PDB file of C-alpha atoms and ligand atoms in Angstrom:
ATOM      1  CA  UNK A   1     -24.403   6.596  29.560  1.00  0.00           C
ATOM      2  CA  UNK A   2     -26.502   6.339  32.975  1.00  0.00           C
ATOM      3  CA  UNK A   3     -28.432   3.512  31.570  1.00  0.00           C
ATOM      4  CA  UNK A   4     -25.686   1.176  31.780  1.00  0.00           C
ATOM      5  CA  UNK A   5     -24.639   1.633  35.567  1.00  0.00           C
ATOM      6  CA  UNK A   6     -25.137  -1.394  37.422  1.00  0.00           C
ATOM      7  CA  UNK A   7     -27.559  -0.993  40.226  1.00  0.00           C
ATOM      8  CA  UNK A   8     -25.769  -3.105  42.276  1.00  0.00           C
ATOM      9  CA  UNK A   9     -23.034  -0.829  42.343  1.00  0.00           C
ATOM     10  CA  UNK A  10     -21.340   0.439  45.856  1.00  0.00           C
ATOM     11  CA  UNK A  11     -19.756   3.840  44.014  1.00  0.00           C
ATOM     12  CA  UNK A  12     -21.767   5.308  41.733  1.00  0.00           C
ATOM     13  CA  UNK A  13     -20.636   7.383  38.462  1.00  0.00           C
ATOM     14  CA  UNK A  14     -21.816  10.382  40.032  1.00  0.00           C
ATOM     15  CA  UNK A  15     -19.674  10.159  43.090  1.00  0.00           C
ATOM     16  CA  UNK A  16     -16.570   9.987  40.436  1.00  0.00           C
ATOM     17  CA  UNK A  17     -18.286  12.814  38.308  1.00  0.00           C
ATOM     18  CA  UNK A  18     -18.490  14.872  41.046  1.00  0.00           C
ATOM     19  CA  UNK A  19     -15.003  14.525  42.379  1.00  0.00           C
ATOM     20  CA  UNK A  20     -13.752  15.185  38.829  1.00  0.00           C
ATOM     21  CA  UNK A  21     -16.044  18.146  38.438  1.00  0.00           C
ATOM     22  CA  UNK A  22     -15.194  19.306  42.109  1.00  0.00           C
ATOM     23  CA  UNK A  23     -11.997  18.783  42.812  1.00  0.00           C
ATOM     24  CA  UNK A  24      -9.972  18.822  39.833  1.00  0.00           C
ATOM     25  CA  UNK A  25     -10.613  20.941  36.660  1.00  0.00           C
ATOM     26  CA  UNK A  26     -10.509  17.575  34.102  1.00  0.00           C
ATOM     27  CA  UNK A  27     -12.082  18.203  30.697  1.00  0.00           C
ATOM     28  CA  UNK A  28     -11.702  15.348  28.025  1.00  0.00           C
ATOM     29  CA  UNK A  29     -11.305  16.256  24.282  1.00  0.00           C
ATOM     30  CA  UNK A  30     -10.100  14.203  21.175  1.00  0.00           C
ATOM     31  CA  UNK A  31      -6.397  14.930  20.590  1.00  0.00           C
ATOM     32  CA  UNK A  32      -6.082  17.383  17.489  1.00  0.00           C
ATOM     33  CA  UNK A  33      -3.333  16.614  15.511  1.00  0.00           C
ATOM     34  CA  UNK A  34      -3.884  18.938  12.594  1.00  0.00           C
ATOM     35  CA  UNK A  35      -3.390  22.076  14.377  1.00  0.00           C
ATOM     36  CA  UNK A  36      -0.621  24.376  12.663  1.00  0.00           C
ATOM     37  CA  UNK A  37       2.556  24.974  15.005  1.00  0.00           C
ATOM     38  CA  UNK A  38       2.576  28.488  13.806  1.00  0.00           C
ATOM     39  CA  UNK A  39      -0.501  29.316  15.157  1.00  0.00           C
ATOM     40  CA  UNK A  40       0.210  26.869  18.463  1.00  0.00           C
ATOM     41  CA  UNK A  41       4.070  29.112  18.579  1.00  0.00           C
ATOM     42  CA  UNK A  42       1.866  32.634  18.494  1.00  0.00           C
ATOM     43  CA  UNK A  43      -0.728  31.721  20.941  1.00  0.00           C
ATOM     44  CA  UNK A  44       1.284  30.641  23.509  1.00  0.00           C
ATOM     45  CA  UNK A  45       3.614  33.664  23.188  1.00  0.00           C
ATOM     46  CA  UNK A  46       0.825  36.177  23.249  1.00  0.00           C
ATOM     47  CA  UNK A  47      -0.677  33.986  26.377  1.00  0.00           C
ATOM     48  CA  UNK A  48       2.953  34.607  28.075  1.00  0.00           C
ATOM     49  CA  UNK A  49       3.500  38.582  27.113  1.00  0.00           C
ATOM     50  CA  UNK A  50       2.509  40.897  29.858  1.00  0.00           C
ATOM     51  CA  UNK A  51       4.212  44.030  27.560  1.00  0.00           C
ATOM     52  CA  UNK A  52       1.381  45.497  25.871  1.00  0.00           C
ATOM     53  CA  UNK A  53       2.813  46.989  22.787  1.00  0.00           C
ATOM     54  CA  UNK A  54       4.737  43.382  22.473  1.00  0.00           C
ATOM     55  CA  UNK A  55       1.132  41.941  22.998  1.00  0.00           C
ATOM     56  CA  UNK A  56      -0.191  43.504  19.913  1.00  0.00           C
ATOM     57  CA  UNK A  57       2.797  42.934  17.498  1.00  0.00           C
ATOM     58  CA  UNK A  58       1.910  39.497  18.060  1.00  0.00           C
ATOM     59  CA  UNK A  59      -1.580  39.620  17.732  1.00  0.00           C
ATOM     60  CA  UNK A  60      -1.058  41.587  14.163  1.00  0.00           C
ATOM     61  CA  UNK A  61       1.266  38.848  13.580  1.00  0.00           C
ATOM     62  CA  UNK A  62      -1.149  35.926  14.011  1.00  0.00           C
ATOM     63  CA  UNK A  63      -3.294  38.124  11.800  1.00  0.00           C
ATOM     64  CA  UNK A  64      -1.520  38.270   9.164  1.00  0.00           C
ATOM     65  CA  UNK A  65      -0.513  34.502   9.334  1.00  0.00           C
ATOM     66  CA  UNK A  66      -4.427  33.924   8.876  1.00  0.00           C
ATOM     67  CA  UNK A  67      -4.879  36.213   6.407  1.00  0.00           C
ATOM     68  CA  UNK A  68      -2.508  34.683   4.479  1.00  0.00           C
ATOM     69  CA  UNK A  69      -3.719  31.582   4.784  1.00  0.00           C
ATOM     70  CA  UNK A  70      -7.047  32.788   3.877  1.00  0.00           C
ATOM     71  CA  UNK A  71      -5.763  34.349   0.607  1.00  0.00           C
ATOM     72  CA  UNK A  72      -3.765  30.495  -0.275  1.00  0.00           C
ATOM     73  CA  UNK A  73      -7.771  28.739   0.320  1.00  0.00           C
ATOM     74  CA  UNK A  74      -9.088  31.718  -1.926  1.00  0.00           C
ATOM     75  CA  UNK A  75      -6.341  31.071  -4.637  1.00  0.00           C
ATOM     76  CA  UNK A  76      -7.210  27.100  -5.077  1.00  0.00           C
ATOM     77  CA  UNK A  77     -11.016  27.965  -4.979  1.00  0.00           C
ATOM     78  CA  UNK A  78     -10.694  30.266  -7.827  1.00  0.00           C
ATOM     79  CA  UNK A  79     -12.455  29.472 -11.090  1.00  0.00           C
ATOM     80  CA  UNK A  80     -12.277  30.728 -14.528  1.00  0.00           C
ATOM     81  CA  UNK A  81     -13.081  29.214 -17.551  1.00  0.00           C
ATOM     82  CA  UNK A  82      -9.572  29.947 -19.235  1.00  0.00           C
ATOM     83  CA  UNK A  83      -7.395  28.892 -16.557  1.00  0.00           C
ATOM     84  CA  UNK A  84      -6.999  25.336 -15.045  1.00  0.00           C
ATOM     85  CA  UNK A  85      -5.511  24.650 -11.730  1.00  0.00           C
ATOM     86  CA  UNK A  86      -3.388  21.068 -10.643  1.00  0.00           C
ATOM     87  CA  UNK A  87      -3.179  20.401  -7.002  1.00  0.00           C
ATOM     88  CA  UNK A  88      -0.318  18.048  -5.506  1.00  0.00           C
ATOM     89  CA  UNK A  89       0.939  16.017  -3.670  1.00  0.00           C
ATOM     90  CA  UNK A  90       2.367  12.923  -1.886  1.00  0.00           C
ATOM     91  CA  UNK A  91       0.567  10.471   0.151  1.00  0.00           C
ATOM     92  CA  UNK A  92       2.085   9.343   3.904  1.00  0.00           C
ATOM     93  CA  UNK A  93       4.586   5.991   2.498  1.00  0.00           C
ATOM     94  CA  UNK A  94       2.414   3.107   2.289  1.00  0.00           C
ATOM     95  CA  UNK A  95       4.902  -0.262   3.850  1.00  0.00           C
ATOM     96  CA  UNK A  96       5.158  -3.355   1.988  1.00  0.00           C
ATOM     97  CA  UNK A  97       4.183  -5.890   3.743  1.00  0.00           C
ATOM     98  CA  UNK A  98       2.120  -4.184   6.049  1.00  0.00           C
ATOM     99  CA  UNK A  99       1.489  -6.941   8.675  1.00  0.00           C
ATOM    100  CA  UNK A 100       0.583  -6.902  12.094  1.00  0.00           C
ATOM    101  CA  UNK A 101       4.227  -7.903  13.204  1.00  0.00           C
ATOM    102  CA  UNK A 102       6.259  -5.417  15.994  1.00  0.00           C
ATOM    103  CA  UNK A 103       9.644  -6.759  14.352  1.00  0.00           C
ATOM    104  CA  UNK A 104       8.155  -5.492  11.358  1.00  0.00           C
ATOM    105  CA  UNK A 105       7.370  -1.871  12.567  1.00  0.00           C
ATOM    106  CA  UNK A 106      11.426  -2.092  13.349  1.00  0.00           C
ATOM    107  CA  UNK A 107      12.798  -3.539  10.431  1.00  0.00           C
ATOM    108  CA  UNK A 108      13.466  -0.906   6.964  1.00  0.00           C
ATOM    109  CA  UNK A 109      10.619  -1.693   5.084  1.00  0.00           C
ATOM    110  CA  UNK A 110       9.829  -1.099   1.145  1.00  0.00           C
ATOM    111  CA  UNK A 111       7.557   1.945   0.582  1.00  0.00           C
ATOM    112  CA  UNK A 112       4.993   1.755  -2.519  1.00  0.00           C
ATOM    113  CA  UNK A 113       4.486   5.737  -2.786  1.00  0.00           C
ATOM    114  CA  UNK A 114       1.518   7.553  -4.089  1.00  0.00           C
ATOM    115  CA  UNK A 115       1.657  10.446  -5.823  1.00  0.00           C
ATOM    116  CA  UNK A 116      -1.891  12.279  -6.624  1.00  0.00           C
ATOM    117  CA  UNK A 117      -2.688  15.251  -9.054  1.00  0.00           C
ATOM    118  CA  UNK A 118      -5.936  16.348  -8.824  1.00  0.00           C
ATOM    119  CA  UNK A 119      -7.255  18.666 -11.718  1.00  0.00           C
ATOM    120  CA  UNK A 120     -11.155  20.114 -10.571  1.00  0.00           C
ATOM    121  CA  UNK A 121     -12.806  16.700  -9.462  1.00  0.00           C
ATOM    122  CA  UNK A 122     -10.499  14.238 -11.649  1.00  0.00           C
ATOM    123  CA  UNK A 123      -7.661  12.173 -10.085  1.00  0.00           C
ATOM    124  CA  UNK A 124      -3.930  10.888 -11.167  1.00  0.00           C
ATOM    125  CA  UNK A 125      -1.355   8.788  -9.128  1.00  0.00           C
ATOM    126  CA  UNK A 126       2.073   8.857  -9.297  1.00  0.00           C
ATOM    127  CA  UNK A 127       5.522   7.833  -7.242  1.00  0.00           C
ATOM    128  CA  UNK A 128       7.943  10.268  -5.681  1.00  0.00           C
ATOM    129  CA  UNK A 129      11.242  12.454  -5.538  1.00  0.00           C
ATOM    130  CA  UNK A 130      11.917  15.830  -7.227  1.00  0.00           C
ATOM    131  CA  UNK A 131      12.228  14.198 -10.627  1.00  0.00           C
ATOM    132  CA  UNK A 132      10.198  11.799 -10.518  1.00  0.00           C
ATOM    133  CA  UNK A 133       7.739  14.344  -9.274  1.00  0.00           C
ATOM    134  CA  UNK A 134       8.411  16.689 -12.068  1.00  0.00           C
ATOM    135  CA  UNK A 135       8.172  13.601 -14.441  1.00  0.00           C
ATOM    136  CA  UNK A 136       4.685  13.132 -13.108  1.00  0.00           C
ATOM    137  CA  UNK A 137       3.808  16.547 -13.781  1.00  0.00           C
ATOM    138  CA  UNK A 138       4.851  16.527 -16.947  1.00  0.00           C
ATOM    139  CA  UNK A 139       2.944  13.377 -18.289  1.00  0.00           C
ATOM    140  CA  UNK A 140      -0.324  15.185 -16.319  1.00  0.00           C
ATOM    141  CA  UNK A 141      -0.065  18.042 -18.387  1.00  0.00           C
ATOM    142  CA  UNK A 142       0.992  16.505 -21.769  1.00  0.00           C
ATOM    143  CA  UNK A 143      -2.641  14.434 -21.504  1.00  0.00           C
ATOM    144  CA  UNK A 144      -4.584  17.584 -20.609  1.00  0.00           C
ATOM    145  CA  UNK A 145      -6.780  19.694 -23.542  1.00  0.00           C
ATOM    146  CA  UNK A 146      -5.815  23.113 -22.755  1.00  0.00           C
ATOM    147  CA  UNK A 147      -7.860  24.463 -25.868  1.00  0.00           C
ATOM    148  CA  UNK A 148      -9.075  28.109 -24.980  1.00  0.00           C
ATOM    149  CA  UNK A 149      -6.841  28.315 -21.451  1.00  0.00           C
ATOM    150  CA  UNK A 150      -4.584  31.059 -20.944  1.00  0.00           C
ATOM    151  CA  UNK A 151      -2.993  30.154 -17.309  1.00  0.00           C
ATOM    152  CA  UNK A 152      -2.274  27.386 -15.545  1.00  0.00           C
ATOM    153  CA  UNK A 153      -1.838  27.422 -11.672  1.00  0.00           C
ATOM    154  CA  UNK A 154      -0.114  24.366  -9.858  1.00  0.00           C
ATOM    155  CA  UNK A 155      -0.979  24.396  -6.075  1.00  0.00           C
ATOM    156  CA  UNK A 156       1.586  21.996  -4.045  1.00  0.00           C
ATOM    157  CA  UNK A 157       2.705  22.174  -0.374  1.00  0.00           C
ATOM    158  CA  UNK A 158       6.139  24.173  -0.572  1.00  0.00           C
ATOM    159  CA  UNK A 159       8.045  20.681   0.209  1.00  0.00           C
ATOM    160  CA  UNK A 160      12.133  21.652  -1.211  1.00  0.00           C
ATOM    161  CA  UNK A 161      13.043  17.912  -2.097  1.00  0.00           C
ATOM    162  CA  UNK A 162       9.516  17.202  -3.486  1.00  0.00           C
ATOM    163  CA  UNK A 163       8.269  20.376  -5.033  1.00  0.00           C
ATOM    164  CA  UNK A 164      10.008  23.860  -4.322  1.00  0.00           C
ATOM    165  CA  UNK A 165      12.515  22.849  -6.541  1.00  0.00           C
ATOM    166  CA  UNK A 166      14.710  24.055  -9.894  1.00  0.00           C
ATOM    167  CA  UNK A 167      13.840  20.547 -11.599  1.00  0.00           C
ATOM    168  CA  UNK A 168      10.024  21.634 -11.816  1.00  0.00           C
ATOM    169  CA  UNK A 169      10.656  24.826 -12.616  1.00  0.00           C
ATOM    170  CA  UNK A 170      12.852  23.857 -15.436  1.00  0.00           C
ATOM    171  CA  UNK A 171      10.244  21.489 -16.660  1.00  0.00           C
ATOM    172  CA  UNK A 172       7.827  23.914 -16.282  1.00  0.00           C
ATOM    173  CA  UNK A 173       9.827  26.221 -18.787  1.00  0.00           C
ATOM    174  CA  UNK A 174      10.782  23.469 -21.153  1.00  0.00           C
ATOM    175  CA  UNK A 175       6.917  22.293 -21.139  1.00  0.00           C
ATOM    176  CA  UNK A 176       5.624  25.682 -21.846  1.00  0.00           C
ATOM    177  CA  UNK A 177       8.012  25.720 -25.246  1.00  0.00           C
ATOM    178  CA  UNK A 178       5.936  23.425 -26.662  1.00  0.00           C
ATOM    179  CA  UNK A 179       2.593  24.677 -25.428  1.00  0.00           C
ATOM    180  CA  UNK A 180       3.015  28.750 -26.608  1.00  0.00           C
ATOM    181  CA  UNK A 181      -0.780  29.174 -26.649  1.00  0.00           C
ATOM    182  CA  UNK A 182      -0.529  29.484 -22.951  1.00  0.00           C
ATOM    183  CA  UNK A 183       0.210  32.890 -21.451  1.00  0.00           C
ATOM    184  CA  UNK A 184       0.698  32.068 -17.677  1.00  0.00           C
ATOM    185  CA  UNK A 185       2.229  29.450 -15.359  1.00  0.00           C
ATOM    186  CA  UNK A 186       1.589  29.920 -11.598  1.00  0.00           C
ATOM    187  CA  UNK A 187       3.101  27.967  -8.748  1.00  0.00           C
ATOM    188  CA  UNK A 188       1.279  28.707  -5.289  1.00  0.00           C
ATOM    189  CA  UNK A 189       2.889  27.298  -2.425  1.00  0.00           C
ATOM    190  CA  UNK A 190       0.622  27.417   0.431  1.00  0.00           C
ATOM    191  CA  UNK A 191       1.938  28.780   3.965  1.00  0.00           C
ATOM    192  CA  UNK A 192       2.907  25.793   6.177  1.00  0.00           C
ATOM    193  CA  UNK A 193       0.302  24.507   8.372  1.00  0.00           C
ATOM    194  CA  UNK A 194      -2.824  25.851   7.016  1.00  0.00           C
ATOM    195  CA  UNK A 195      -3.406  23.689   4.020  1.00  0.00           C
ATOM    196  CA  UNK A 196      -5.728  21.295   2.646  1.00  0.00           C
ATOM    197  CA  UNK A 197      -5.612  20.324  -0.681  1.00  0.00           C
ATOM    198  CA  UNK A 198      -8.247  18.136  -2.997  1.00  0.00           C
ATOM    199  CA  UNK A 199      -5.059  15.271  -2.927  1.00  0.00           C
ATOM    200  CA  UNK A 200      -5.945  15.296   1.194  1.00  0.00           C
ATOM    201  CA  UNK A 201      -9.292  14.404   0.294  1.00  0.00           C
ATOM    202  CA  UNK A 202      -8.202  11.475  -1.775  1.00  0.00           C
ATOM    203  CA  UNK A 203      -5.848  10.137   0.972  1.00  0.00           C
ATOM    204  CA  UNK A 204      -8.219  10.566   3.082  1.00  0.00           C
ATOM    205  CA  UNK A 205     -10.711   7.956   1.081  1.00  0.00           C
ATOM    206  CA  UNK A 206      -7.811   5.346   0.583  1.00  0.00           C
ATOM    207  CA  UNK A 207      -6.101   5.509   3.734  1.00  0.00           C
ATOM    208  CA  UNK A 208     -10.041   4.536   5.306  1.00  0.00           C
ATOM    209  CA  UNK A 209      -9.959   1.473   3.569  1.00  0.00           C
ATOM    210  CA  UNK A 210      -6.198   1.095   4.181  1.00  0.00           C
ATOM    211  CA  UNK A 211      -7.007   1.271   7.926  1.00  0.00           C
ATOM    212  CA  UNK A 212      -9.091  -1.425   7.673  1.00  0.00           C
ATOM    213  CA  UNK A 213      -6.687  -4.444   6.159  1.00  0.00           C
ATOM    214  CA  UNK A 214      -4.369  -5.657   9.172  1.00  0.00           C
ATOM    215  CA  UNK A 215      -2.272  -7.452   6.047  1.00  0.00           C
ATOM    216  CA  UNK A 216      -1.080  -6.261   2.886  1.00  0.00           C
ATOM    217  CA  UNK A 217       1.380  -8.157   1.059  1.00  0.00           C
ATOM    218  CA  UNK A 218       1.841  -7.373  -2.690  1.00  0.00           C
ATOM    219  CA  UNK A 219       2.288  -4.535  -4.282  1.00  0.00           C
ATOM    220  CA  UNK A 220      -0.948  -4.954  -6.368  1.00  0.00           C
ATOM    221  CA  UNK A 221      -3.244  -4.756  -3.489  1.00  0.00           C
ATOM    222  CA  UNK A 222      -2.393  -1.656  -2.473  1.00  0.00           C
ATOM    223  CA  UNK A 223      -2.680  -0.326  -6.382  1.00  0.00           C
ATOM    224  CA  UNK A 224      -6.277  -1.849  -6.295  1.00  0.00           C
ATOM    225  CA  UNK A 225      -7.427   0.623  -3.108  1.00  0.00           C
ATOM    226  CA  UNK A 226      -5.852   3.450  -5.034  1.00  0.00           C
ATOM    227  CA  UNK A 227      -7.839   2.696  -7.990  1.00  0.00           C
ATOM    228  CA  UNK A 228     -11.014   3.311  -6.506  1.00  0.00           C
ATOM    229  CA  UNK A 229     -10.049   6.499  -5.659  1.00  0.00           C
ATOM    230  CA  UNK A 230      -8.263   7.656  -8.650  1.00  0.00           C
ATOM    231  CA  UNK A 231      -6.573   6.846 -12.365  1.00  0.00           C
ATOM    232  CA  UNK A 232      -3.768   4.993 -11.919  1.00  0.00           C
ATOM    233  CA  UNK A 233      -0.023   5.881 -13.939  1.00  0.00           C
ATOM    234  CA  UNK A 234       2.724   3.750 -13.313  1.00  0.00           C
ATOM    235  CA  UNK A 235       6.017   4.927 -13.746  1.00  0.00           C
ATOM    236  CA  UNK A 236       8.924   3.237 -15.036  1.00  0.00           C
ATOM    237  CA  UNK A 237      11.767   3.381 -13.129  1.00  0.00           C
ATOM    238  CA  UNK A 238      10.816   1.507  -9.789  1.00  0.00           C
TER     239      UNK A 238
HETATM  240 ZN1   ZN B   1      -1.186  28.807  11.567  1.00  0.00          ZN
END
């Protein structure tokens, strides 16, 4: 960083470092944006409790909230060789046309959503809404083998209109009347906050590449991106 300091300056960087260092307390960090508001909600009220006993019902608190969180990660890690488990969940809406254009950003735009199912390493897409959702679950599980599995756990963020709903449940109970070798269905909803499921890490591939084109304009060209990353399934309706 010294290296590039002109030697011709008046002021050097050390004169600024030092009044920085000195005279105010500055630090600089990269924002975090991922950081649960739970956790942010307990820290700051145990920061702001002088009442001791209060003090440690919080503290317990925040425990627990971890712990539980721990036991969701432990939960999706699980293996067993008759069980299978099916994480979900929807990707931020991608706008059509995405173009570098501030009346743009204002106007309503057209969303192409992306749905993603991951099952151990392998990858689906899918649009969104509770029944569409539950529609995409359904065609995931009616192409799976489930020779010699006895439970099935479905992992998705505990989102009401997406997810936590009756309409997957009921699916859920009408699929399992045609699969009766199956003993178990589980749904784990993770705490909110502490989450991150294989779908993230798909995202998290496309949206790189996403980053990268100022203009997208059809429909197809996002599609393309998400094929890289996954097996596409179009659905019908939109
Ligand atoms: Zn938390």
């Amino acid at each position: 960083m010294f290296k590039t300091e002109n030697p011709q300056s008046v002021v050097k960087k050390s004169y600024f470092r030092a009044i920085f260092n000195q005279d105010f307390n500055l630090g600089f960090g990269n924002p975090r944006t991922d950081v649960c508001s739970k956790c942010i909600e307990l820290d700051g009220k145990i920061k702001m409790e002088n009442d001791q006993v209060k003090k440690k019902d919080l503290m317990i608190e925040k425990r627990v909230h971890r712990l539980r969180a721990k036991a969701f990660f432990k939960l999706l890690q699980e293996k067993s060789d008759d069980m299978i488990t099916f994480s979900f969940d929807c990707q931020k809406n991608n706008p059509l046309p995405k173009v570098p254009d501030q009346s743009a950003y204002y106007s309503r735009q057209i969303y192409l959503y992306n749905f993603t199912i991951v099952q151990g390493s392998s990858k689906n897409e899918f649009p969104k809404t509770s029944n569409q959702i539950a529609s995409a679950v359904y065609d995931r599980l009616n192409k799976t083998n489930f020779e010699g599995i006895n439970t099935v756990r479905l992992v998705a963020d505990g989102c009401g209109g997406q997810n936590k709903n009756s309409i997957l449940l009921c699916m859920l109970s009408r699929w399992l009347l045609d699969n009766t070798s199956l003993k178990k269905i589980e749904v784990v909803f993770p705490i909110t906050g502490h989450f991150f499921m294989p779908p993230d890490r798909v995202f998290g591939n496309i949206e790189k590449v996403l980053k990268k084109q100022e203009v997208i304009i059809r429909p197809e060209d996002y599609i393309d991106i998400i094929a890289t990353n996954a097996t596409i399934t179009k659905m019908r309706d939109i």
